[in-house]
CSV table of C-alpha atoms in Angstrom, one decimal:
chain,number,residue,atom,x,y,z
A,1,UNK,CA,0.0,0.0,0.0
A,2,UNK,CA,1.4,3.5,-0.8
A,3,UNK,CA,2.1,6.0,1.8
A,4,UNK,CA,-0.6,8.6,1.7
A,5,UNK,CA,0.6,12.2,1.6
A,6,UNK,CA,-1.5,13.8,4.3
A,7,UNK,CA,1.0,15.8,6.5
A,8,UNK,CA,1.4,19.0,4.4
A,9,UNK,CA,-2.4,19.1,3.8
A,10,UNK,CA,-3.9,18.9,7.3
A,11,UNK,CA,-3.9,22.6,7.7
A,12,UNK,CA,-6.7,23.0,5.0
A,13,UNK,CA,-9.2,21.9,7.6
A,14,UNK,CA,-12.2,24.3,7.3
A,15,UNK,CA,-14.9,25.0,9.8
A,16,UNK,CA,-17.9,23.2,8.4
A,17,UNK,CA,-19.9,23.7,11.4
A,18,UNK,CA,-20.2,27.4,10.6
A,19,UNK,CA,-21.7,26.5,7.2
A,20,UNK,CA,-24.4,24.4,9.0
A,21,UNK,CA,-25.4,27.2,11.3
A,22,UNK,CA,-28.5,29.4,11.2
A,23,UNK,CA,-29.1,30.8,7.9
A,24,UNK,CA,-28.8,34.6,7.8
A,25,UNK,CA,-31.8,36.5,6.7
A,26,UNK,CA,-29.8,39.5,5.3
A,27,UNK,CA,-27.5,38.9,2.2
A,28,UNK,CA,-24.2,40.9,2.6
A,29,UNK,CA,-22.7,40.4,-0.8
A,30,UNK,CA,-22.2,43.5,-3.0
A,31,UNK,CA,-22.2,41.6,-6.2
A,32,UNK,CA,-25.2,42.5,-8.3
A,33,UNK,CA,-25.4,38.9,-9.6
A,34,UNK,CA,-26.5,37.7,-6.3
A,35,UNK,CA,-30.5,37.8,-6.5
A,36,UNK,CA,-31.6,37.1,-2.9
A,37,UNK,CA,-35.1,38.7,-3.1
A,38,UNK,CA,-36.8,35.7,-1.3
A,39,UNK,CA,-36.1,34.5,2.1
A,40,UNK,CA,-33.6,31.8,2.7
A,41,UNK,CA,-34.8,28.3,3.3
A,42,UNK,CA,-35.4,27.0,6.9
A,43,UNK,CA,-33.7,23.6,6.5
A,44,UNK,CA,-30.3,23.1,8.1
A,45,UNK,CA,-28.3,20.6,5.9
A,46,UNK,CA,-26.0,19.5,8.8
A,47,UNK,CA,-23.6,16.7,9.0
A,48,UNK,CA,-26.3,14.2,10.2
A,49,UNK,CA,-28.6,15.0,7.3
A,50,UNK,CA,-25.8,14.9,4.9
A,51,UNK,CA,-24.7,11.4,6.2
A,52,UNK,CA,-28.4,10.2,5.8
A,53,UNK,CA,-28.4,11.4,2.2
A,54,UNK,CA,-25.1,9.9,1.4
A,55,UNK,CA,-26.3,6.5,2.8
A,56,UNK,CA,-29.3,6.7,0.6
A,57,UNK,CA,-27.3,7.2,-2.4
A,58,UNK,CA,-24.9,4.5,-1.9
A,59,UNK,CA,-27.8,2.0,-1.1
A,60,UNK,CA,-29.3,3.1,-4.5
A,61,UNK,CA,-25.8,2.6,-6.3
A,62,UNK,CA,-25.6,-0.9,-5.0
A,63,UNK,CA,-28.1,-2.0,-7.5
A,64,UNK,CA,-25.7,-1.3,-10.3
A,65,UNK,CA,-23.6,-4.4,-10.3
A,66,UNK,CA,-23.5,-5.9,-13.8
A,67,UNK,CA,-22.8,-9.6,-13.3
A,68,UNK,CA,-20.8,-9.6,-16.7
A,69,UNK,CA,-18.3,-7.1,-15.1
A,70,UNK,CA,-18.4,-3.4,-14.4
A,71,UNK,CA,-21.4,-1.4,-13.3
A,72,UNK,CA,-24.5,-0.9,-15.3
A,73,UNK,CA,-26.6,2.1,-16.3
A,74,UNK,CA,-29.5,2.2,-14.0
A,75,UNK,CA,-33.0,3.2,-15.1
A,76,UNK,CA,-35.3,5.7,-13.3
A,77,UNK,CA,-36.4,2.9,-11.0
A,78,UNK,CA,-32.9,1.8,-10.1
A,79,UNK,CA,-32.9,-1.3,-12.4
A,80,UNK,CA,-29.8,-2.0,-14.5
A,81,UNK,CA,-30.4,-1.4,-18.2
A,82,UNK,CA,-28.6,-4.4,-19.7
A,83,UNK,CA,-29.5,-3.3,-23.3
A,84,UNK,CA,-27.0,-0.5,-22.9
A,85,UNK,CA,-23.2,-1.1,-22.8
A,86,UNK,CA,-21.1,-1.0,-19.9
A,87,UNK,CA,-19.5,2.4,-19.8
A,88,UNK,CA,-16.1,2.7,-18.4
A,89,UNK,CA,-16.8,6.2,-17.0
A,90,UNK,CA,-19.8,4.7,-15.1
A,91,UNK,CA,-17.8,1.8,-13.9
A,92,UNK,CA,-15.1,4.2,-12.7
A,93,UNK,CA,-17.4,6.7,-11.0
A,94,UNK,CA,-19.1,4.0,-9.1
A,95,UNK,CA,-15.8,2.3,-8.2
A,96,UNK,CA,-14.8,5.8,-6.8
A,97,UNK,CA,-18.1,6.0,-4.9
A,98,UNK,CA,-18.0,2.6,-3.5
A,99,UNK,CA,-14.3,3.2,-2.3
A,100,UNK,CA,-15.8,6.4,-0.5
A,101,UNK,CA,-18.5,4.2,1.0
A,102,UNK,CA,-15.9,1.7,2.1
A,103,UNK,CA,-13.8,4.5,3.8
A,104,UNK,CA,-17.1,5.8,5.2
A,105,UNK,CA,-17.9,2.6,7.0
A,106,UNK,CA,-21.2,2.2,5.0
A,107,UNK,CA,-22.9,-1.2,5.8
A,108,UNK,CA,-23.2,-2.3,2.2
A,109,UNK,CA,-20.4,-4.6,0.9
A,110,UNK,CA,-18.6,-1.6,-0.6
A,111,UNK,CA,-15.3,-3.2,-0.5
A,112,UNK,CA,-16.4,-6.2,-2.6
A,113,UNK,CA,-17.9,-3.4,-5.1
A,114,UNK,CA,-14.7,-1.7,-5.4
A,115,UNK,CA,-12.9,-5.0,-6.1
A,116,UNK,CA,-15.7,-5.7,-8.8
A,117,UNK,CA,-14.8,-2.3,-10.3
A,118,UNK,CA,-11.1,-2.9,-10.3
A,119,UNK,CA,-11.4,-6.2,-11.9
A,120,UNK,CA,-13.6,-4.7,-14.7
A,121,UNK,CA,-11.0,-2.0,-15.3
A,122,UNK,CA,-8.2,-4.6,-15.3
A,123,UNK,CA,-10.1,-7.0,-17.5
A,124,UNK,CA,-13.1,-6.4,-20.0
A,125,UNK,CA,-12.7,-2.7,-20.2
A,126,UNK,CA,-9.1,-2.6,-20.9
A,127,UNK,CA,-7.7,-3.0,-24.4
A,128,UNK,CA,-5.4,-6.2,-24.2
A,129,UNK,CA,-3.8,-5.5,-27.5
A,130,UNK,CA,-2.8,-1.8,-27.3
A,131,UNK,CA,-3.1,-0.7,-23.7
A,132,UNK,CA,-5.5,1.9,-22.4
A,133,UNK,CA,-9.3,1.7,-21.8
A,134,UNK,CA,-12.4,1.3,-24.2
A,135,UNK,CA,-15.0,4.0,-23.6
A,136,UNK,CA,-17.7,1.2,-23.5
A,137,UNK,CA,-18.2,-2.6,-24.1
A,138,UNK,CA,-21.2,-4.6,-24.9
A,139,UNK,CA,-21.2,-8.4,-24.9
A,140,UNK,CA,-17.6,-8.3,-24.1
A,141,UNK,CA,-16.8,-6.4,-27.1
A,142,UNK,CA,-15.9,-2.5,-27.6
A,143,UNK,CA,-18.6,-0.2,-28.7
A,144,UNK,CA,-16.0,2.3,-29.8
A,145,UNK,CA,-12.4,1.7,-30.2
A,146,UNK,CA,-11.4,5.4,-29.6
A,147,UNK,CA,-9.4,6.2,-26.6
A,148,UNK,CA,-10.5,9.2,-24.7
A,149,UNK,CA,-8.9,11.5,-22.2
A,150,UNK,CA,-12.2,11.7,-20.4
A,151,UNK,CA,-12.5,8.0,-19.7
A,152,UNK,CA,-8.8,7.6,-18.9
A,153,UNK,CA,-9.1,10.5,-16.3
A,154,UNK,CA,-11.8,8.6,-14.5
A,155,UNK,CA,-9.8,5.5,-14.5
A,156,UNK,CA,-7.1,7.4,-12.7
A,157,UNK,CA,-9.6,8.7,-10.2
A,158,UNK,CA,-11.2,5.3,-9.7
A,159,UNK,CA,-7.8,3.6,-9.2
A,160,UNK,CA,-6.6,6.4,-6.8
A,161,UNK,CA,-9.7,6.0,-4.5
A,162,UNK,CA,-9.5,2.3,-4.7
A,163,UNK,CA,-5.9,2.4,-3.7
A,164,UNK,CA,-6.7,4.7,-0.8
A,165,UNK,CA,-9.3,2.1,0.3
A,166,UNK,CA,-6.5,-0.6,0.1
A,167,UNK,CA,-8.3,-2.6,-2.7
A,168,UNK,CA,-6.3,-5.4,-4.0
A,169,UNK,CA,-4.8,-4.7,-7.6
A,170,UNK,CA,-5.6,-1.0,-7.2
A,171,UNK,CA,-2.0,0.0,-6.9
A,172,UNK,CA,-1.1,-1.8,-10.0
A,173,UNK,CA,-4.1,-0.4,-11.9
A,174,UNK,CA,-3.2,3.2,-10.8
A,175,UNK,CA,0.5,2.6,-12.1
A,176,UNK,CA,-0.7,1.6,-15.4
A,177,UNK,CA,-3.5,4.4,-15.6
A,178,UNK,CA,-0.9,7.1,-14.7
A,179,UNK,CA,1.8,5.7,-17.2
A,180,UNK,CA,-0.7,5.7,-20.2
A,181,UNK,CA,-2.2,9.1,-19.1
A,182,UNK,CA,1.2,10.7,-18.9
A,183,UNK,CA,2.5,9.0,-22.1
A,184,UNK,CA,-0.6,9.3,-24.3
A,185,UNK,CA,-2.8,12.4,-23.1
A,186,UNK,CA,-0.5,14.8,-21.3
A,187,UNK,CA,0.9,17.4,-23.8
A,188,UNK,CA,3.8,19.0,-21.9
A,189,UNK,CA,4.3,21.8,-24.5
A,190,UNK,CA,0.8,23.1,-24.0
A,191,UNK,CA,0.4,22.2,-20.4
A,192,UNK,CA,-3.0,20.6,-21.1
A,193,UNK,CA,-4.5,17.2,-22.0
A,194,UNK,CA,-5.4,16.1,-25.5
A,195,UNK,CA,-8.8,14.5,-26.1
A,196,UNK,CA,-9.0,11.5,-28.3
A,197,UNK,CA,-6.8,8.9,-29.9
A,198,UNK,CA,-7.7,5.9,-32.2
A,199,UNK,CA,-7.3,2.5,-30.8
A,200,UNK,CA,-3.6,2.0,-31.8
A,201,UNK,CA,-2.6,5.2,-30.5
A,202,UNK,CA,-1.4,6.2,-34.1
A,203,UNK,CA,-3.8,9.2,-34.8
A,204,UNK,CA,-5.0,12.1,-32.6
A,205,UNK,CA,-8.3,13.8,-33.2
A,206,UNK,CA,-8.0,17.5,-33.9
A,207,UNK,CA,-10.7,18.2,-31.3
A,208,UNK,CA,-9.6,19.6,-28.0
A,209,UNK,CA,-11.9,20.2,-25.1
A,210,UNK,CA,-11.7,21.5,-21.5
A,211,UNK,CA,-14.2,18.8,-19.9
A,212,UNK,CA,-11.6,16.1,-20.1
A,213,UNK,CA,-9.0,18.6,-18.7
A,214,UNK,CA,-11.5,19.5,-15.9
A,215,UNK,CA,-11.7,15.9,-14.9
A,216,UNK,CA,-8.1,15.4,-15.3
A,217,UNK,CA,-7.4,18.0,-12.6
A,218,UNK,CA,-9.7,16.1,-10.1
A,219,UNK,CA,-7.8,12.9,-11.1
A,220,UNK,CA,-4.4,14.3,-10.9
A,221,UNK,CA,-5.1,15.9,-7.4
A,222,UNK,CA,-6.2,12.4,-6.3
A,223,UNK,CA,-3.4,10.8,-7.6
A,224,UNK,CA,-0.9,13.3,-6.2
A,225,UNK,CA,-2.3,12.6,-2.8
A,226,UNK,CA,-2.2,8.8,-3.0
A,227,UNK,CA,1.2,8.7,-4.7
A,228,UNK,CA,3.0,11.6,-3.1
A,229,UNK,CA,4.1,12.4,-6.7
A,230,UNK,CA,4.0,16.3,-6.8
A,231,UNK,CA,4.3,16.2,-10.7
A,232,UNK,CA,0.5,15.5,-10.9
A,233,UNK,CA,-0.1,18.8,-8.6
A,234,UNK,CA,2.0,20.8,-10.8
A,235,UNK,CA,0.1,19.6,-14.0
A,236,UNK,CA,-3.2,20.2,-12.4
A,237,UNK,CA,-2.0,23.8,-11.8
A,238,UNK,CA,-1.0,24.0,-15.5
A,239,UNK,CA,-4.4,23.0,-16.6
A,240,UNK,CA,-6.2,25.4,-14.3
A,241,UNK,CA,-3.8,28.2,-15.3
A,242,UNK,CA,-4.5,27.8,-19.0
A,243,UNK,CA,-8.1,27.0,-19.0
A,244,UNK,CA,-9.4,29.3,-16.2
A,245,UNK,CA,-6.9,32.1,-15.8
A,246,UNK,CA,-6.4,32.0,-19.5
A,247,UNK,CA,-9.4,31.0,-21.6
A,248,UNK,CA,-12.3,31.8,-19.1
A,249,UNK,CA,-10.8,35.1,-18.0
A,250,UNK,CA,-10.2,36.2,-21.6
A,251,UNK,CA,-13.9,35.6,-22.4
A,252,UNK,CA,-15.2,37.4,-19.5
A,253,UNK,CA,-15.7,34.1,-17.5
A,254,UNK,CA,-18.0,32.6,-20.1
A,255,UNK,CA,-15.7,29.6,-20.5
A,256,UNK,CA,-15.3,28.1,-24.0
A,257,UNK,CA,-15.7,24.5,-23.9
A,258,UNK,CA,-14.5,23.5,-27.5
A,259,UNK,CA,-11.2,24.0,-29.4
A,260,UNK,CA,-9.3,23.1,-32.4
A,261,UNK,CA,-6.0,21.4,-32.5
A,262,UNK,CA,-4.1,24.8,-32.0
A,263,UNK,CA,-6.3,25.5,-28.8
A,264,UNK,CA,-8.4,28.1,-30.7
A,265,UNK,CA,-12.0,28.5,-29.3
A,266,UNK,CA,-14.7,27.0,-31.6
A,267,UNK,CA,-17.6,29.0,-30.3
A,268,UNK,CA,-20.2,27.5,-32.7
A,269,UNK,CA,-19.2,23.8,-32.0
A,270,UNK,CA,-22.3,21.6,-31.9
A,271,UNK,CA,-24.6,24.6,-32.6
A,272,UNK,CA,-26.8,22.1,-34.5
A,273,UNK,CA,-26.8,19.6,-31.5
A,274,UNK,CA,-26.9,22.0,-28.6
A,275,UNK,CA,-28.0,19.5,-26.0
A,276,UNK,CA,-25.1,17.0,-26.3
A,277,UNK,CA,-24.5,15.1,-23.1
A,278,UNK,CA,-20.7,15.7,-23.2
A,279,UNK,CA,-20.1,18.6,-25.8
A,280,UNK,CA,-23.1,20.9,-25.6
A,281,UNK,CA,-23.1,24.1,-27.7
A,282,UNK,CA,-22.2,27.4,-25.7
A,283,UNK,CA,-21.4,27.8,-22.1
A,284,UNK,CA,-22.1,25.1,-19.7
A,285,UNK,CA,-23.2,26.5,-16.4
A,286,UNK,CA,-22.5,23.6,-14.3
A,287,UNK,CA,-18.7,23.5,-15.5
A,288,UNK,CA,-18.3,27.2,-14.3
A,289,UNK,CA,-19.4,26.0,-10.8
A,290,UNK,CA,-17.4,22.7,-10.9
A,291,UNK,CA,-14.1,24.6,-12.0
A,292,UNK,CA,-14.8,27.1,-9.2
A,293,UNK,CA,-14.7,24.3,-6.8
A,294,UNK,CA,-11.7,22.7,-8.4
A,295,UNK,CA,-9.8,26.0,-8.1
A,296,UNK,CA,-10.3,25.9,-4.4
A,297,UNK,CA,-9.3,22.2,-4.1
A,298,UNK,CA,-6.1,23.1,-5.9
A,299,UNK,CA,-5.5,26.1,-3.9
A,300,UNK,CA,-5.9,24.1,-0.7
A,301,UNK,CA,-3.7,21.2,-2.2
A,302,UNK,CA,-0.9,23.8,-3.1
A,303,UNK,CA,-0.9,25.3,0.4
A,304,UNK,CA,1.5,28.0,1.1
A,305,UNK,CA,2.6,28.0,-2.6
A,306,UNK,CA,-0.9,28.6,-4.0
A,307,UNK,CA,-1.2,31.7,-6.2
A,308,UNK,CA,-3.8,34.3,-5.2
A,309,UNK,CA,-5.8,34.2,-8.4
A,310,UNK,CA,-7.2,30.9,-7.6
A,311,UNK,CA,-9.5,32.3,-5.2
A,312,UNK,CA,-10.3,35.3,-7.3
A,313,UNK,CA,-11.1,33.2,-10.3
A,314,UNK,CA,-13.2,30.8,-8.4
A,315,UNK,CA,-15.3,33.8,-7.1
A,316,UNK,CA,-15.5,35.1,-10.7
A,317,UNK,CA,-16.8,31.8,-12.0
A,318,UNK,CA,-19.3,31.4,-9.3
A,319,UNK,CA,-20.7,34.9,-9.7
A,320,UNK,CA,-21.0,34.4,-13.5
A,321,UNK,CA,-22.8,31.1,-13.1
A,322,UNK,CA,-25.2,32.5,-10.7
A,323,UNK,CA,-25.8,35.7,-12.8
A,324,UNK,CA,-26.5,34.1,-16.0
A,325,UNK,CA,-27.4,30.5,-15.1
A,326,UNK,CA,-29.7,30.7,-11.9
A,327,UNK,CA,-33.3,31.3,-12.9
A,328,UNK,CA,-32.1,32.6,-16.1
A,329,UNK,CA,-35.3,31.9,-17.8
A,330,UNK,CA,-37.7,33.0,-14.9
A,331,UNK,CA,-38.2,29.5,-13.7
A,332,UNK,CA,-36.5,27.8,-10.6
A,333,UNK,CA,-33.2,26.4,-11.0
A,334,UNK,CA,-30.1,26.4,-13.2
A,335,UNK,CA,-30.4,26.3,-17.0
A,336,UNK,CA,-28.0,23.6,-18.7
A,337,UNK,CA,-26.5,26.1,-21.2
A,338,UNK,CA,-26.5,29.6,-22.5
A,339,UNK,CA,-25.2,31.2,-25.6
A,340,UNK,CA,-22.5,33.8,-26.1
A,341,UNK,CA,-25.1,36.6,-25.7
A,342,UNK,CA,-25.9,35.1,-22.3
A,343,UNK,CA,-29.3,33.7,-23.2
A,344,UNK,CA,-30.5,30.4,-22.3
A,345,UNK,CA,-30.2,27.7,-24.8
A,346,UNK,CA,-30.9,24.4,-23.2
A,347,UNK,CA,-33.5,25.0,-20.3
A,348,UNK,CA,-33.3,21.6,-18.8
A,349,UNK,CA,-32.5,21.4,-15.1
A,350,UNK,CA,-29.7,18.6,-14.6
A,351,UNK,CA,-29.1,17.3,-11.2
A,352,UNK,CA,-25.2,17.6,-11.6
A,353,UNK,CA,-25.4,21.3,-12.0
A,354,UNK,CA,-27.2,22.1,-8.8
A,355,UNK,CA,-24.9,19.3,-7.0
A,356,UNK,CA,-21.9,21.3,-8.2
A,357,UNK,CA,-23.5,24.6,-7.1
A,358,UNK,CA,-23.9,23.3,-3.6
A,359,UNK,CA,-20.2,22.0,-3.7
A,360,UNK,CA,-18.9,25.4,-4.9
A,361,UNK,CA,-21.0,27.4,-2.4
A,362,UNK,CA,-19.6,25.0,0.6
A,363,UNK,CA,-15.9,25.5,-0.8
A,364,UNK,CA,-16.3,29.2,-1.1
A,365,UNK,CA,-17.7,29.5,2.4
A,366,UNK,CA,-15.0,27.4,3.9
A,367,UNK,CA,-12.3,29.8,2.5
A,368,UNK,CA,-14.2,33.1,2.8
A,369,UNK,CA,-16.7,32.5,5.5
A,370,UNK,CA,-19.0,34.8,3.5
A,371,UNK,CA,-22.6,34.6,4.4
A,372,UNK,CA,-23.7,34.9,0.8
A,373,UNK,CA,-22.2,31.4,0.1
A,374,UNK,CA,-23.9,30.1,3.3
A,375,UNK,CA,-27.2,31.4,1.9
A,376,UNK,CA,-26.6,29.7,-1.4
A,377,UNK,CA,-25.6,26.6,0.0
A,378,UNK,CA,-28.9,26.2,1.9
A,379,UNK,CA,-31.0,27.5,-0.9
A,380,UNK,CA,-29.7,25.1,-3.4
A,381,UNK,CA,-30.0,22.1,-1.2
A,382,UNK,CA,-33.6,23.2,-0.7
A,383,UNK,CA,-33.9,23.3,-4.4
A,384,UNK,CA,-32.2,19.9,-4.8
A,385,UNK,CA,-35.1,18.3,-2.9
A,386,UNK,CA,-37.1,18.6,-6.3
A,387,UNK,CA,-34.5,16.1,-7.7
A,388,UNK,CA,-34.5,13.6,-4.9
A,389,UNK,CA,-36.8,10.6,-5.7
A,390,UNK,CA,-37.9,9.3,-2.5
A,391,UNK,CA,-39.9,6.5,-3.9
A,392,UNK,CA,-37.3,4.8,-6.2
A,393,UNK,CA,-34.0,6.3,-4.9
A,394,UNK,CA,-31.2,8.5,-5.9
A,395,UNK,CA,-31.8,11.8,-7.8
A,396,UNK,CA,-33.7,12.4,-11.1
A,397,UNK,CA,-30.9,13.3,-13.4
A,398,UNK,CA,-33.1,15.8,-15.3
A,399,UNK,CA,-36.1,18.0,-14.8
A,400,UNK,CA,-37.8,20.3,-17.0
A,401,UNK,CA,-38.2,24.0,-16.3
A,402,UNK,CA,-41.3,23.2,-14.3
A,403,UNK,CA,-39.2,20.7,-12.3
A,404,UNK,CA,-41.0,17.7,-13.6
A,405,UNK,CA,-38.9,14.6,-14.5
A,406,UNK,CA,-37.6,14.7,-18.0
A,407,UNK,CA,-35.2,12.9,-20.3
A,408,UNK,CA,-34.3,15.2,-23.3
A,409,UNK,CA,-30.6,15.2,-22.3
A,410,UNK,CA,-30.0,12.3,-19.7
A,411,UNK,CA,-32.2,9.0,-19.4
A,412,UNK,CA,-32.4,7.2,-16.2
A,413,UNK,CA,-30.0,7.6,-13.2
A,414,UNK,CA,-26.7,6.3,-14.4
A,415,UNK,CA,-24.6,7.0,-11.4
A,416,UNK,CA,-24.5,8.8,-8.1
A,417,UNK,CA,-21.0,10.5,-8.4
A,418,UNK,CA,-21.9,14.1,-8.4
A,419,UNK,CA,-24.7,13.9,-5.8
A,420,UNK,CA,-22.7,11.7,-3.5
A,421,UNK,CA,-19.7,14.0,-3.6
A,422,UNK,CA,-21.9,16.8,-2.7
A,423,UNK,CA,-22.9,15.3,0.5
A,424,UNK,CA,-19.1,14.9,1.5
A,425,UNK,CA,-17.6,18.2,0.4
A,426,UNK,CA,-19.2,20.2,3.2
A,427,UNK,CA,-17.8,17.7,5.8
A,428,UNK,CA,-14.2,17.4,4.5
A,429,UNK,CA,-11.2,19.8,4.0
A,430,UNK,CA,-10.8,21.0,0.6
A,431,UNK,CA,-7.5,19.0,0.4
A,432,UNK,CA,-6.4,16.2,0.3
A,433,UNK,CA,-8.9,14.6,-2.2
A,434,UNK,CA,-11.9,12.9,-0.9
A,435,UNK,CA,-10.6,9.2,-0.5
A,436,UNK,CA,-7.4,10.2,1.1
A,437,UNK,CA,-9.2,12.6,3.4
A,438,UNK,CA,-11.6,9.8,4.5
A,439,UNK,CA,-8.7,7.4,5.1
A,440,UNK,CA,-6.9,10.1,7.1
A,441,UNK,CA,-10.1,10.4,9.4
A,442,UNK,CA,-10.9,14.0,8.5
A,443,UNK,CA,-14.5,13.7,8.2
A,444,UNK,CA,-16.2,16.4,10.4
A,445,UNK,CA,-12.9,17.4,11.8
A,446,UNK,CA,-12.3,21.0,13.0
A,447,UNK,CA,-9.2,23.0,12.8
């Protein structure tokens, strides 16, 4: 088992109890984006409440075991959809989630589920001929032979969390995942991750995207904490500096998602298919919030060497998401995407967006102690109640603008990654990464 790198990160513990205190009735922010015209919600989402919700989500996820290997896409009732492929990103996310469940001491057989995920990533989802991982397999055959940075970043995350949980085979899986990620996807000249190769690693697709880079940051921070290799933390900083302090800041915090091979923004990309699950047209509001949170995780992970702009940029991304995404069409919730004139494009309410909003508010409150972030935290948990399916489990992945279950962008309830992490972020320090923090007994710790 690797030595977990906890010592330089313990100082990042934040006072979560202040976040769970009484919700202030006055909003102190001077930012015009912060619309707080109605009273804050009365519910206090404290550690006990978060623990119950986390347990409920893990219980639901336990139904995702695919007997052929990996984890299945779950439908709206929590049943495995065996007509769909086994997706590597779902298997990775669920492996990560069950590693967190094991470290939480959840009564479900989480350890066995983590082993199930590691076995699938070491077997059916891995390319035995050229190395790397297929995006999905069906009936033991690859659905597509492309090799994507998005999938490989999640393999790194899953292997890191499994290694933190002490899962047999996880260290070897992590070694292989890092070797391939470094050798195939990391572009040292650009300080960014390229997106897609063909199966034989002979041709690189000209598309470049920031979604894969965003998840690479999360994976790199997790790997750095488990392995103690600071190279991965430096690479995470390189990505954030290029994408956020570069691309986002240059576009008034409306982050371009899609680029060509020269890293030139392609602002009309997918304009004919604006609701794409992974490459939607325009500005993805939830990604502004997710990047804001990641800026703060990176800031905490870097400690005394962190640059001041990491907090400034996180605040700017958060405020932009609230200004142009929250109730942007006059209805409750966040719209999925907006165009470059800041008008809503896809009005669907996606569960992961409000989950990331809650996480970003919790992270910003832990750093600034600002009551505005405390207000948003509680308000968005109150809004998230509309997504929680108390009858069948988990969260609806999509609602329409009237907060009714919908499936124009996402079908079913394929994973609990965003929702489960949202129950843990307020209870843990911003660094180290979630699995390492849980292994270090940092849950609900105080400074």
